[in-house]
């Protein structure tokens, strides 16, 4: 963190051209989004406090 926030290194870094996809995180987030899309409504919002979303590897 010291190196990344040192003003002397202002132009020492460059970002990647494209993202790396974390497929486990994508699967987790896709399930989360589908759940809230189904159950979260304007008149009856889902209380998301304490929600933890896991992921497991499925069989090939």
C-alpha positions as a Python dict, from the first residue, in 0.01 Angstrom:
ca = {
    (1, 'X'): (0, 0, 0),
    (2, 'X'): (288, 235, 74),
    (3, 'X'): (418, 190, -279),
    (4, 'X'): (75, 233, -438),
    (5, 'X'): (3, 558, -251),
    (6, 'X'): (351, 713, -275),
    (7, 'X'): (324, 1032, -488),
    (8, 'X'): (661, 945, -643),
    (9, 'X'): (489, 649, -810),
    (10, 'X'): (203, 850, -959),
    (11, 'X'): (271, 727, -1314),
    (12, 'X'): (446, 397, -1227),
    (13, 'X'): (139, 174, -1273),
    (14, 'X'): (-87, 82, -1560),
    (15, 'X'): (-407, -119, -1560),
    (16, 'X'): (-474, -442, -1745),
    (17, 'X'): (-639, -423, -2087),
    (18, 'X'): (-924, -650, -1979),
    (19, 'X'): (-1054, -807, -1662),
    (20, 'X'): (-979, -1153, -1534),
    (21, 'X'): (-1304, -1338, -1473),
    (22, 'X'): (-1348, -1505, -1135),
    (23, 'X'): (-1598, -1772, -1241),
    (24, 'X'): (-1682, -1874, -884),
    (25, 'X'): (-1765, -1512, -796),
    (26, 'X'): (-1966, -1474, -1118),
    (27, 'X'): (-2175, -1782, -1037),
    (28, 'X'): (-2234, -1659, -682),
    (29, 'X'): (-2335, -1311, -796),
    (30, 'X'): (-2560, -1447, -1072),
    (31, 'X'): (-2754, -1658, -818),
    (32, 'X'): (-2778, -1363, -580),
    (33, 'X'): (-2909, -1134, -854),
    (34, 'X'): (-3164, -1393, -969),
    (35, 'X'): (-3292, -1438, -613),
    (36, 'X'): (-3340, -1068, -549),
    (37, 'X'): (-3492, -1012, -893),
    (38, 'X'): (-3754, -1276, -809),
    (39, 'X'): (-3830, -1179, -448),
    (40, 'X'): (-3739, -810, -408),
    (41, 'X'): (-4025, -579, -502),
    (42, 'X'): (-4080, -208, -459),
    (43, 'X'): (-4372, -268, -221),
    (44, 'X'): (-4205, -556, -36),
    (45, 'X'): (-3825, -518, -39),
    (46, 'X'): (-3612, -805, 85),
    (47, 'X'): (-3416, -720, 399),
    (48, 'X'): (-3064, -816, 293),
    (49, 'X'): (-2906, -775, 635),
    (50, 'X'): (-2693, -1077, 721),
    (51, 'X'): (-2724, -1247, 382),
    (52, 'X'): (-2415, -1450, 296),
    (53, 'X'): (-2394, -1610, -45),
    (54, 'X'): (-2172, -1913, -89),
    (55, 'X'): (-2050, -2101, -390),
    (56, 'X'): (-1958, -2464, -449),
    (57, 'X'): (-1799, -2640, -739),
    (58, 'X'): (-2044, -2852, -934),
    (59, 'X'): (-1958, -3189, -1082),
    (60, 'X'): (-1824, -3182, -1440),
}
